[in-house]
XYZ file of C-alpha atoms in Angstrom:
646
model
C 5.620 -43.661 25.266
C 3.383 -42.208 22.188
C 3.235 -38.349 22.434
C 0.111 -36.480 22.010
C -0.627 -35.624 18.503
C -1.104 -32.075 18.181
C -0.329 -28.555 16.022
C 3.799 -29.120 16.939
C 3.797 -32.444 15.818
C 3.545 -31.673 12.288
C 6.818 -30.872 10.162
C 7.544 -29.273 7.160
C 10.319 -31.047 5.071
C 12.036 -28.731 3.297
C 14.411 -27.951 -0.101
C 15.771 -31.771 -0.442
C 14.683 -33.157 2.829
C 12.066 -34.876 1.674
C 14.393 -36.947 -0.817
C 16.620 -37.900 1.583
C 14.206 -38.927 3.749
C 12.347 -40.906 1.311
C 14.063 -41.403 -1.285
C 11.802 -44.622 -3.115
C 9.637 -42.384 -3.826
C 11.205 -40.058 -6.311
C 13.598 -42.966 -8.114
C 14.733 -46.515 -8.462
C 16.768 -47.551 -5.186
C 18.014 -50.818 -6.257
C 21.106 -49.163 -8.037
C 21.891 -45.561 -9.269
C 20.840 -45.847 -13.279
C 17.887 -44.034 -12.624
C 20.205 -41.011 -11.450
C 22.013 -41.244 -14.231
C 19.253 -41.383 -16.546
C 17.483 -37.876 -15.074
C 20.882 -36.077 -15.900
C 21.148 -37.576 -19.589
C 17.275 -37.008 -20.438
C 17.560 -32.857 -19.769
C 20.740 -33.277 -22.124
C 18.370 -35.333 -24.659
C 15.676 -32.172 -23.830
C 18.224 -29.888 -25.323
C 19.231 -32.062 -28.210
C 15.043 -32.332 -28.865
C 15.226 -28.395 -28.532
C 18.025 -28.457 -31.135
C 20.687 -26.620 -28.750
C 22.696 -29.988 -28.641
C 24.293 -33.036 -30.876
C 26.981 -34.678 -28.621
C 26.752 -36.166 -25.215
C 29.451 -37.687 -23.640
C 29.486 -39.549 -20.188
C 32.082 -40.985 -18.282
C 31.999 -43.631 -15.498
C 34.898 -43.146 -13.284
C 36.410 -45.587 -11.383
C 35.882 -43.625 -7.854
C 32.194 -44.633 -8.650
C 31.388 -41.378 -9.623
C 29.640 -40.649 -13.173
C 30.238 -37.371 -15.553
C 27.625 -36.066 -18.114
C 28.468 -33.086 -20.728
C 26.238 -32.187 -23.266
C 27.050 -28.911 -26.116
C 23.718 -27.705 -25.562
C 22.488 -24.041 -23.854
C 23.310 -24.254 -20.703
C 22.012 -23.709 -17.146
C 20.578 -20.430 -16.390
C 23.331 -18.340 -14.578
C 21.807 -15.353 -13.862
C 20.522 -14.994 -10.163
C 16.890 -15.765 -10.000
C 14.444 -12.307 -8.998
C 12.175 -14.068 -6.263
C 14.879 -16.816 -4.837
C 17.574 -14.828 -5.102
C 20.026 -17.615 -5.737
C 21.170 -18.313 -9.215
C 19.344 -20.638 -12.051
C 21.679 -23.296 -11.490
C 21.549 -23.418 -7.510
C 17.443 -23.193 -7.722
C 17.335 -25.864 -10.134
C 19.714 -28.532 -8.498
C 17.922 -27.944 -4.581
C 13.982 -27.384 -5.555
C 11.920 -29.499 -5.955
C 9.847 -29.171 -8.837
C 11.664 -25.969 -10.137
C 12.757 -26.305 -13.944
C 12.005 -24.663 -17.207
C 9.327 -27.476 -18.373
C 6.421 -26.249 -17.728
C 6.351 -23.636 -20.118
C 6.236 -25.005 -23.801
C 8.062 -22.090 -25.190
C 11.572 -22.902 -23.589
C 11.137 -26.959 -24.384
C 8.498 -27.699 -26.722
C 8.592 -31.232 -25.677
C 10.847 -32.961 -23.139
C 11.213 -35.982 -20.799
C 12.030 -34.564 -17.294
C 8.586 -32.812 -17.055
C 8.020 -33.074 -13.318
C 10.734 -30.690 -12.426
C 12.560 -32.599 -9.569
C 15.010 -34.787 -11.527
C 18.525 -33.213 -11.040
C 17.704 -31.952 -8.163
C 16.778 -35.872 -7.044
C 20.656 -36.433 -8.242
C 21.996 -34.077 -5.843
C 20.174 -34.969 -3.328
C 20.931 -38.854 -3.333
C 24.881 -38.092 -4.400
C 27.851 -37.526 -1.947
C 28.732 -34.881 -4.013
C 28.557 -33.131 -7.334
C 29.734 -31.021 -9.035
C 28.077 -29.214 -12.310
C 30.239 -26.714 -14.549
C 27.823 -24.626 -17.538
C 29.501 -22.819 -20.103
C 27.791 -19.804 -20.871
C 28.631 -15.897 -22.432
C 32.081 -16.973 -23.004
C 32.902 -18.179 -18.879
C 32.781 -21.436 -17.377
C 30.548 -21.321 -13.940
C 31.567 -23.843 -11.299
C 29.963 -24.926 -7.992
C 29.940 -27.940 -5.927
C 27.101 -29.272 -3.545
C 27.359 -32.544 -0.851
C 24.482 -34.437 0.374
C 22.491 -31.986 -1.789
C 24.191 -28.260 0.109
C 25.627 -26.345 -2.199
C 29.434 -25.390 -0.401
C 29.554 -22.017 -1.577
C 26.929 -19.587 -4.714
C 28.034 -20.397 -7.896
C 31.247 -18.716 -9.018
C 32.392 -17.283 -12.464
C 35.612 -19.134 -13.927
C 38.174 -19.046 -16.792
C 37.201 -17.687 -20.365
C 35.808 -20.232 -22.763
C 35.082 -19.831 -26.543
C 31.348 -18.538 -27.055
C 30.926 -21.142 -29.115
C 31.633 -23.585 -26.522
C 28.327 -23.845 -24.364
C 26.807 -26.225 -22.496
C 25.951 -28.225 -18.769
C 28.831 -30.377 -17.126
C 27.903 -32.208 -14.095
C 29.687 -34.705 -12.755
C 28.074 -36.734 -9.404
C 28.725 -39.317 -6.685
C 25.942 -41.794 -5.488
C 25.540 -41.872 -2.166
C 25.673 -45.685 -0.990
C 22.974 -45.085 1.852
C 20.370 -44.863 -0.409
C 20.691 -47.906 -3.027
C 21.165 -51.375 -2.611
C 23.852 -51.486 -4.984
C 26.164 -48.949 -5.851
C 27.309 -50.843 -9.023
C 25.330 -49.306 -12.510
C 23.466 -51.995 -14.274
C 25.627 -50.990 -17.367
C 24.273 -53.305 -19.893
C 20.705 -51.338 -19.249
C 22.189 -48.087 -19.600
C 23.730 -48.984 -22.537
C 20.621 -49.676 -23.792
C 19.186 -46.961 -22.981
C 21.628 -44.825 -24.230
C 21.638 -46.319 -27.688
C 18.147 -46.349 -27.926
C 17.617 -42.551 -27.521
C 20.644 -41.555 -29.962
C 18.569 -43.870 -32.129
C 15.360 -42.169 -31.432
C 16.816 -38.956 -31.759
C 18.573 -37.887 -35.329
C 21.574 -36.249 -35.197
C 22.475 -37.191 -32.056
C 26.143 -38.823 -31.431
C 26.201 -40.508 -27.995
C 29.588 -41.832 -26.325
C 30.142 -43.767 -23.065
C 33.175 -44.064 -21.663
C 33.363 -47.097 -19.069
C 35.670 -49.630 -17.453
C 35.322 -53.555 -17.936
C 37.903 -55.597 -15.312
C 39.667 -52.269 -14.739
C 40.175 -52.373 -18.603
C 39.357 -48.852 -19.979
C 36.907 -48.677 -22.873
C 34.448 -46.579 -25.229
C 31.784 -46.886 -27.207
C 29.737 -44.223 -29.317
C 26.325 -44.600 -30.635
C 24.983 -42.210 -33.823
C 21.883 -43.476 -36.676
C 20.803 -42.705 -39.443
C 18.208 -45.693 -40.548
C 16.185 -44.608 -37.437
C 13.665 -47.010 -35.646
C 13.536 -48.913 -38.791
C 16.950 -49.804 -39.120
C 16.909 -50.658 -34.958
C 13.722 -52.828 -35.578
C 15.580 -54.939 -38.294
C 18.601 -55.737 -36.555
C 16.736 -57.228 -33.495
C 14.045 -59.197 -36.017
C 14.607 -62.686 -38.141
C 14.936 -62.758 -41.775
C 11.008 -64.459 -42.213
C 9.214 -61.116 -41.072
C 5.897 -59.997 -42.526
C 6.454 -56.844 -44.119
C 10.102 -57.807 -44.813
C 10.741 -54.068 -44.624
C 8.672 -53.071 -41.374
C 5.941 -50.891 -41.891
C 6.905 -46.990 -40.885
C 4.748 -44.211 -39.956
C 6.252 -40.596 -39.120
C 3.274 -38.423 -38.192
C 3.852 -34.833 -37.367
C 1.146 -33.105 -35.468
C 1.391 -29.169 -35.674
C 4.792 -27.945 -34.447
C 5.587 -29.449 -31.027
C 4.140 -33.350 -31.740
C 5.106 -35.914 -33.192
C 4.567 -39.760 -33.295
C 6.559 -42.298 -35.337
C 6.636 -45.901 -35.150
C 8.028 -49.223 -37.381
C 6.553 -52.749 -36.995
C 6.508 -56.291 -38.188
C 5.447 -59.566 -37.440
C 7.125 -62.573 -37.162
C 6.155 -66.683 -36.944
C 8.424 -68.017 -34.027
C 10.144 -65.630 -31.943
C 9.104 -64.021 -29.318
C 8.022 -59.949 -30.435
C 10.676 -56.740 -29.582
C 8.137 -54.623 -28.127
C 9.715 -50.750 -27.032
C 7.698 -47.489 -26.434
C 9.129 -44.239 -25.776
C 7.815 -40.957 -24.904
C 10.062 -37.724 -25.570
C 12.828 -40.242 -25.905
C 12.655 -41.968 -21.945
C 11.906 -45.654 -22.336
C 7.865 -46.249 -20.667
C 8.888 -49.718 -19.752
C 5.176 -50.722 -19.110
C 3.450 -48.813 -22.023
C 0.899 -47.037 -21.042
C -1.868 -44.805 -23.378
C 0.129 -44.721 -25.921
C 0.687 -48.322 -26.896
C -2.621 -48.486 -26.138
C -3.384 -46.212 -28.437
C -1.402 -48.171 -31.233
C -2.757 -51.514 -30.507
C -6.204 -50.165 -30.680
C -5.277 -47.992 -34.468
C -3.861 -51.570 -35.804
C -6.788 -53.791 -34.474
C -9.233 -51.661 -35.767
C -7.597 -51.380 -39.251
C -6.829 -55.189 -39.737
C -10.155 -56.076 -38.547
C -11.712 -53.776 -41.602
C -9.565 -55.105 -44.029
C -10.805 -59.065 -42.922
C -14.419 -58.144 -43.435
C -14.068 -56.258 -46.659
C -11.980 -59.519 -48.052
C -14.014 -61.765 -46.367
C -10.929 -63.503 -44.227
C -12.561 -63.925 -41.038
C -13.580 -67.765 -40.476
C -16.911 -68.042 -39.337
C -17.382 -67.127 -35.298
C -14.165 -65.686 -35.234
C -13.463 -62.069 -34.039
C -9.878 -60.576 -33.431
C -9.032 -59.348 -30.124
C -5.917 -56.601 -29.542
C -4.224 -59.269 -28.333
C -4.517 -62.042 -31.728
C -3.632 -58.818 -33.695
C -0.550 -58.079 -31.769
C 0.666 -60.940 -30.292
C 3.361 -61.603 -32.702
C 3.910 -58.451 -33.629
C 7.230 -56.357 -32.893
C 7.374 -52.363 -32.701
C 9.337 -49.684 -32.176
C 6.932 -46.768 -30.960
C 8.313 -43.069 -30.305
C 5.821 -40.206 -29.082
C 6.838 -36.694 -28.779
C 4.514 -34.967 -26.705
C 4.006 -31.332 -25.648
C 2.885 -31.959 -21.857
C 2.950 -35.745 -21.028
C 1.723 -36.579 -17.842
C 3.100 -40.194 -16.283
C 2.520 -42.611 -13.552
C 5.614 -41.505 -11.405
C 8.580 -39.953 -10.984
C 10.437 -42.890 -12.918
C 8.308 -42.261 -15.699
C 7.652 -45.984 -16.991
C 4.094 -45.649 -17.808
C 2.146 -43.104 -20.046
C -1.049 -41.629 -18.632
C -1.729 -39.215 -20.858
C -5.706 -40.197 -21.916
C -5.292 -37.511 -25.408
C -1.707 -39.747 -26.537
C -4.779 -42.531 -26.979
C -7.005 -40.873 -29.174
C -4.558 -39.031 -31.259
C -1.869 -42.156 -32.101
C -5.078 -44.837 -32.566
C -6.474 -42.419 -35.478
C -3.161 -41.938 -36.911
C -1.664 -45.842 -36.929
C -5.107 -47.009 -38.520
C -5.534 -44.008 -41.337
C -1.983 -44.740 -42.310
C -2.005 -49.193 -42.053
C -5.294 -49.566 -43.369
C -4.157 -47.440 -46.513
C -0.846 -49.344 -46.111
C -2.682 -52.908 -45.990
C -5.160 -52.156 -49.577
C -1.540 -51.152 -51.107
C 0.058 -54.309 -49.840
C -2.336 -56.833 -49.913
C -0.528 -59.488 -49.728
C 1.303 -58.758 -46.806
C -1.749 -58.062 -45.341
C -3.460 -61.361 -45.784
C -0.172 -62.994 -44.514
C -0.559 -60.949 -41.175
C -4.318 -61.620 -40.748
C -3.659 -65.223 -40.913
C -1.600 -65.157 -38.182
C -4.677 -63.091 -36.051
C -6.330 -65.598 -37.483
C -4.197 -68.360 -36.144
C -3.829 -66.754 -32.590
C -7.531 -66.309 -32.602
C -8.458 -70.131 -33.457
C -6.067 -71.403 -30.902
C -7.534 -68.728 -28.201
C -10.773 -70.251 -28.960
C -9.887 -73.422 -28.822
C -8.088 -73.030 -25.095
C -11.295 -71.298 -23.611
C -13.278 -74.682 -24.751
C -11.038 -76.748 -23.147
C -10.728 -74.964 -20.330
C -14.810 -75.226 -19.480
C -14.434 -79.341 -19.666
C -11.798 -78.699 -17.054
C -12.949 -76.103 -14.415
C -10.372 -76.739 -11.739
C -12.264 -74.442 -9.404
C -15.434 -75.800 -9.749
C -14.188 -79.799 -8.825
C -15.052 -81.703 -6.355
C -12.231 -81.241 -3.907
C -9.130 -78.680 -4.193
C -5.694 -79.976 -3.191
C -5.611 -81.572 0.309
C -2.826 -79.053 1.597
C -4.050 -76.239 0.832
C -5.292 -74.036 3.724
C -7.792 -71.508 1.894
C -8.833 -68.192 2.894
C -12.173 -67.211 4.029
C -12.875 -64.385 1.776
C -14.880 -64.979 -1.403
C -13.536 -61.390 -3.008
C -10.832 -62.339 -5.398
C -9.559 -59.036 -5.808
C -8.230 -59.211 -2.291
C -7.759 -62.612 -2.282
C -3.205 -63.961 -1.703
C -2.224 -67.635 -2.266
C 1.340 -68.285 -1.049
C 3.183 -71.208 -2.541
C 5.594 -72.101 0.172
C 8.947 -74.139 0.208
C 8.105 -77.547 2.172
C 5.383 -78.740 4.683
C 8.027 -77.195 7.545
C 7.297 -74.175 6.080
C 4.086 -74.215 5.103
C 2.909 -74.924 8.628
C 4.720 -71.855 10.036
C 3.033 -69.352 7.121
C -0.411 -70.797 7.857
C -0.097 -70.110 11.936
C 1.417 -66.839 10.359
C -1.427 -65.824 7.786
C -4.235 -63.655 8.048
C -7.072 -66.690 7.586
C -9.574 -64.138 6.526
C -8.018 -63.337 2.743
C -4.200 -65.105 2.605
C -3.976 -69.173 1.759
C -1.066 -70.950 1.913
C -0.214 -73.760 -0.232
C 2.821 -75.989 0.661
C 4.796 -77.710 -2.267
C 6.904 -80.887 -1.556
C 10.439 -80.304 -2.604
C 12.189 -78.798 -5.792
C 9.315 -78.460 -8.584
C 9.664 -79.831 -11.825
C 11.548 -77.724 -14.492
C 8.894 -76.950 -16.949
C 10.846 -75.094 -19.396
C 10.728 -77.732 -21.962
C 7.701 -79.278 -21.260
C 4.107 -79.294 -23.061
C 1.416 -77.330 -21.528
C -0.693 -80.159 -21.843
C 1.788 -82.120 -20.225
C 3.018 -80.589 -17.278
C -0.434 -81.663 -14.939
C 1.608 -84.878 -14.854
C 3.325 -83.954 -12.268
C 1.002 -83.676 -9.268
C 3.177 -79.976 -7.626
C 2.026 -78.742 -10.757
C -1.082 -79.942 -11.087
C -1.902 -78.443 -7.196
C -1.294 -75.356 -8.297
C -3.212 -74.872 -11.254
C -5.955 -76.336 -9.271
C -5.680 -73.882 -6.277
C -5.681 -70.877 -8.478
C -8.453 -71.626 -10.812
C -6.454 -71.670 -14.031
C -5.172 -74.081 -16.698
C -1.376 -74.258 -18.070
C -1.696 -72.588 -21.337
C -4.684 -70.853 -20.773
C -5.713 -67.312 -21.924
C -9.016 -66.915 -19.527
C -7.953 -66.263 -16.378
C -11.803 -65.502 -15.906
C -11.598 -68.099 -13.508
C -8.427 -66.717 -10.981
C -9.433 -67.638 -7.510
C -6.810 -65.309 -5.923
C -5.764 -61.916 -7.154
C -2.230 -62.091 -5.848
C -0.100 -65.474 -6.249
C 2.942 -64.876 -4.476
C 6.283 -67.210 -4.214
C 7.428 -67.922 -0.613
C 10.963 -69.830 -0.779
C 14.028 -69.603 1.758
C 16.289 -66.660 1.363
C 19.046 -69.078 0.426
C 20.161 -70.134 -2.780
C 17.987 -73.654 -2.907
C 14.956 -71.401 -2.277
C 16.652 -68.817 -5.228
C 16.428 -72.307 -7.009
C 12.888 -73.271 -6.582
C 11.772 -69.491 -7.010
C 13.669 -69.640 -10.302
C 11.654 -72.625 -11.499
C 8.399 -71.392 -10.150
C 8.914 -68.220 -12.376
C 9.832 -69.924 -15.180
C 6.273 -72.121 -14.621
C 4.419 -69.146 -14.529
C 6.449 -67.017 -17.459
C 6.284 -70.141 -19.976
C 2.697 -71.444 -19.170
C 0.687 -68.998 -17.207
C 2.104 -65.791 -19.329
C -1.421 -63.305 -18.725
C -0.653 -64.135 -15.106
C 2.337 -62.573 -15.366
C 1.455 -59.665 -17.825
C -1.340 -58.864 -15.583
C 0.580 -58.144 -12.685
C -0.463 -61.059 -10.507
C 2.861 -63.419 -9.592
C 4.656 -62.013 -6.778
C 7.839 -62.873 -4.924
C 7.624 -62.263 -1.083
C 11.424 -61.519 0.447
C 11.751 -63.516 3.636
C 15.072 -62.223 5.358
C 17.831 -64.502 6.057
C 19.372 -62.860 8.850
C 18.100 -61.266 12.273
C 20.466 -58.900 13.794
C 20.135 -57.688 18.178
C 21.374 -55.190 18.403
C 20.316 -54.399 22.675
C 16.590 -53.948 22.429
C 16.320 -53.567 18.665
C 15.641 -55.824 16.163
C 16.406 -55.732 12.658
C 16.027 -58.281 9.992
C 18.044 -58.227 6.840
C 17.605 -60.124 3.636
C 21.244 -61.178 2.700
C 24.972 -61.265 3.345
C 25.405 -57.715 1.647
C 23.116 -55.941 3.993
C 24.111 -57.499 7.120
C 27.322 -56.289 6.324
C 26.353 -53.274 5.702
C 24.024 -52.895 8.892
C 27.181 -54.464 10.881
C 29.056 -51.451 9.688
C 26.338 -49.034 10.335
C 26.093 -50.499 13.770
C 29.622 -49.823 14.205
C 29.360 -46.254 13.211
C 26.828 -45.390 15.556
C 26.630 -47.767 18.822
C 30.538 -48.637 20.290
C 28.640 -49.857 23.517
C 26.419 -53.206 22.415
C 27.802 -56.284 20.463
C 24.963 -57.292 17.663
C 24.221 -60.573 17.786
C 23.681 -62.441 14.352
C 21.494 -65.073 13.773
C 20.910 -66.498 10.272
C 17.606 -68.656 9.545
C 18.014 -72.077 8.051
C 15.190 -71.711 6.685
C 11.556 -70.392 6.825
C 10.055 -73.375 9.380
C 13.070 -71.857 11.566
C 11.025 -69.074 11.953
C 7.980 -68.795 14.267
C 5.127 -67.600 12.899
C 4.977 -64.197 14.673
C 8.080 -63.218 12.586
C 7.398 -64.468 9.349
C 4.331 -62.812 9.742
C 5.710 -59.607 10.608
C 8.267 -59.400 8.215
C 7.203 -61.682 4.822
C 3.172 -62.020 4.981
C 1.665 -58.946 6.630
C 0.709 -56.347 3.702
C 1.846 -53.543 6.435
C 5.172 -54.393 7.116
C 6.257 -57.271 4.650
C 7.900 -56.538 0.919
C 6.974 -58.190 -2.518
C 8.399 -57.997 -5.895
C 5.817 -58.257 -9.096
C 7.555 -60.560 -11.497
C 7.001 -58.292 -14.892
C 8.983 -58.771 -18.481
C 10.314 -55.761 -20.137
C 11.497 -57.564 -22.863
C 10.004 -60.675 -23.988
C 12.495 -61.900 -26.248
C 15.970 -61.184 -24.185
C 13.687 -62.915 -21.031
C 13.054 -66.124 -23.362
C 16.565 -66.368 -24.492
C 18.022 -65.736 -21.107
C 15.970 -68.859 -19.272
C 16.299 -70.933 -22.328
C 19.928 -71.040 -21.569
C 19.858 -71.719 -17.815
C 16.817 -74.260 -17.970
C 17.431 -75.541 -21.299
C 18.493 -79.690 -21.161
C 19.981 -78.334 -24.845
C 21.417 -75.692 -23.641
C 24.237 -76.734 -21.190
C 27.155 -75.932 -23.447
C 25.985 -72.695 -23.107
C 25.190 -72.417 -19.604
C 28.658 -73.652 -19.002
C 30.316 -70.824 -21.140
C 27.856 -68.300 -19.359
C 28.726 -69.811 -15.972
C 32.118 -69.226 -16.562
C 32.230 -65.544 -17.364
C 29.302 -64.217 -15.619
C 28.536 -66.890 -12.822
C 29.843 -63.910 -10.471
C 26.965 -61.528 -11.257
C 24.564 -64.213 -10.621
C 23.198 -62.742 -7.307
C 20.203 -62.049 -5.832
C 18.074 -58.981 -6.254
C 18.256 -57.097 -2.781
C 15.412 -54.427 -1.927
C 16.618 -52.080 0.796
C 13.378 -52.053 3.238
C 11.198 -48.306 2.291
C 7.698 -47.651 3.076
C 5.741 -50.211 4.799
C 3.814 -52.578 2.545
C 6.266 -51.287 -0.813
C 5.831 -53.696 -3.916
C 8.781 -53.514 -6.190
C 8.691 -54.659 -9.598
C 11.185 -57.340 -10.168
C 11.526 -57.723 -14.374
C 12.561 -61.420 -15.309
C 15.771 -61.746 -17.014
């Protein structure tokens, strides 16, 4: 029975509460690196302060992960209003830190105030040691409670200062508990690069094997930029640009451009990687365009009718952008995009003043990099022509089996591509007719990897698609996308892993500005339905059914669950495919994105690649154990996760 809403209904979560409660909405709940990440970046705050040069972290068998840093310290002292010390106050509030005021950090990372205290809430336990006026202060916390104030130690040199914490994830809240170790190495690396003077060490275990590696540079961004570039690279030596702006900004970035590969594209902003850019690439796309397209007119380069976009001008270029900003404001807590609107203005002026005076003293660099605008323009022209003798949208029939929506707006507009004509008959009983169509494919799709653009309608799977959604293989006018979201409906099983795999790779190979404009999803049928009595849960693979099983166990002594595992997604009536894969309220989708073009290229070019199998073999070998399926622990109703291709 619903209660009446009224005045007592409403609660107040308070301290860490609302973490624990929800905790997708303060970090990254597929596994803990985002934890480990908020610790490290108020080290790298201290090393951007210059209070610190060495971090060191640990990752301990027992799961649990140690971070020291040689920089000021917590404050100790007991705050006047709280009344509990700096260090207790900053590791259970929310939004409490020493940020916000540019005189303590001039520029920093963990601006919104609720990182480490996000770590202790989502940990077991941890502990956090600071070094301080010649003492070492100790105290411990679990699930987020500290267990008694913080307590004055053993003597330590005054010389030796600094923040030791040392933290258990709590398995509750992630869907792994394992650290995706090749991305925080990555990360790590990239900030002692970003950051001179900095040494970095990581101390890890590989097969229970104990080993180490440190990170310090001294070429900088330039140096990085090189090793991850070919030897035919226009400028040979990347073109560098260290702008200081008054005492507390700074931007600095190194690019090149190269013929064949696919571009290194990073951004950073007070050292934390923005993983999808945000106003400050923008900012540097716009400085570069604007410079290169001056330097065609006043040579006279330009062919006639052509105009460079952003995208001619940058599409084969690689970069290595840093920002240090006094007070940047992102698009949440995880900090992968920059909204800042003033990091636009400021870093377009400075990257064209400084390449348009780099471009009249290299000229012939320059020409070599307009011709390749040039080139990407030309063949951008030429696919928009073809495209209007071939308006799929605009035939005379769509594909028989597709079941289209009634809606005319696209921007609210879903086509699901679903696994079989089984299938496809339950999701269109199970769709919302007024804005979701369904289009069933007819067994595994063609592997497209190697194949032509202008060769791939051949095959008539293919060639349904591109119909249905309005858009030609190759294309870079997607003027003409009939549905705003195309997601991929598979079974939860590995076949279904399969044809989502080369569905994917379609859409990442020859309908890229799909992808890069955030519109190929992944829905995430479940594979198993648990009873448990009266309840009903429905899980998405063998790891979380076991780990609801042993929740069950925990809690309920009296009811047997009872397991049932779907064969697939025409085993499933429409009411509960509805409710939990195609209903925006209740349903979850990932948004296929690429965070790095090249590594994503090189990765499905082994594992699609005819060539290739050699290779796949030897990968197969080693790694075929990590070769599992991304899980997303069910949030808020309707969440969207982004799901980066490998």
């Amino acid at each position: 029975m619903i209660k009446q809403y009224t005045t007592e209904s409403i609660q107040v979560l308070k301290g860490l509460e609302p973490v624990r409660r929800m905790p997708g909405m303060y970090t990254d709940t597929r596994r803990p690196n985002h934890l480990v990440q908020e610790v490290v970046d108020n080290c790298v705050d201290e090393a951007l302060a210059g209070f610190a040069s060495n971090i060191a972290i640990s990752l301990n068998k027992d799961g649990s992960i140690y971070v020291r840093d040689d920089g000021r310290g917590l404050p100790v002292g007991i705050h006047i209003q709280h009344k509990v010390s700096g260090v207790e106050l900053v590791l259970t509030t929310l939004h409490a830190g020493s940020k916000f005021d540019s005189e303590i950090y001039g520029i920093s990372g963990g601006l919104h105030g609720v990182g480490v205290s996000v770590v202790n809430a989502l940990s077991e336990w941890l502990e956090v040691e600071v070094r301080q006026d010649g003492y070492a202060h100790f105290q411990r916390y679990e699930s987020g409670a500290p267990l008694k104030p913080l307590e004055r130690g053993s003597k330590v040199l005054k010389s030796d200062t600094g923040t030791d914490i040392q933290f258990k994830p709590d398995p509750q809240f992630f869907d792994s508990i394992s650290l995706d170790l090749e991305h925080l190495m990555h990360l790590l690396r990239a900030k002692a690069i970003l950051c001179q003077g900095l040494t970095i060490s990581l101390d890890y275990f590989d097969a229970d094997e104990p080993k180490s590696q440190v990170w310090t540079y001294e070429n900088g961004i330039s140096g990085y930029l090189l090793e991850h570039l070919p030897t035919e690279r226009v400028p040979d030596q990347p073109f560098l640009v260290n702008n200081q702006n008054g005492h507390n900004e700074a931007v600095e970035f190194a690019m090149s451009w190269t013929k064949d590969t696919d571009p290194l594209i990073e951004s950073y902003v007070n050292l934390v990687p923005t993983t999808s850019g945000g106003t400050h690439v923008n900012g540097l796309r716009s400085g570069v365009t604007e410079a290169l397209r001056e330097f065609c007119d006043f040579r006279n380069l330009l062919p006639k009718g052509v105009k460079l976009t952003a995208e001619d001008v940058m599409k084969q270029c690689s970069f290595v952008l840093s920002a240090k900003l006094e007070n940047p404001q992102f698009s949440g807590q995880t900090k992968e995009r920059l909204s800042s609107h003033s990091a636009t203005t400021h870093i377009s002026g400075v990257a064209k003043d400084a390449f348009t005076l780099w471009l009249n003293q290299h000229t012939q660099d320059g020409e070599e990099i307009a011709q390749l605008a040039i080139t990407c323009a030309l063949k951008r022209m030429q696919s928009s022509k073809k495209i209007r003798r071939k308006t799929y949208s605009t035939g005379p029939t769509l594909p028989g089996k597709l079941a289209d929506c009634a809606s005319q707006s696209v921007t609210e507009t879903e086509l699901f591509l679903v696994e079989g004509d089984s299938a496809g008959g339950t999701a269109k009983q199970a769709r919302d007719r007024e804005f979701q169509a369904v289009l069933p494919l007819r067994g595994k799709i063609l592997n497209t990897w190697e194949v032509d653009s202008t060769a791939i309608l051949s095959s008539q799977t293919v060639a349904d698609i591109a119909q249905s959604i309005g858009v030609e293989p190759g294309s870079e006018d997607i003027s003409r996308l009939r549905y705003h979201k195309v997601c991929i409906l598979a079974d939860a099983d590995s076949d279904g892993a399969h044809i989502a795999t080369l569905l994917c790779a379609l859409f990442l190979k020859h309908f890229p500005l799909l992808v890069e404009k955030g519109h190929i999803y992944i829905a995430l049928p479940p594979l198993y339905r648990v009873d448990v009595g009266k309840e009903v849960f429905y899980v998405l693979d063998e790891i979380e059914k076991n780990a609801l099983l042993a929740r069950i166990a925990r809690t309920n002594n009296k009811t047997d669950p009872v397991v049932q595992r779907f064969k697939g997604l025409g085993e499933m009536n429409p009411l509960q495919l509805r409710e939990t894969t195609m209903s925006p309220e209740t349903r979850k989708l990932m948004r296929l994105t690429v965070q790095e073009a090249r590594l994503t290229h090189n990765t499905l070019d082994m594992l699609l690649a005819k060539k290739r199998s050699p290779d796949r073999r030897q990968w197969l070998e080693k790694r075929g154990d990590q070769a599992v399926l991304t899980r997303i622990e069910p949030q808020a109703n309707g969440t969207i996760h982004e799901y980066s291709a490998p």
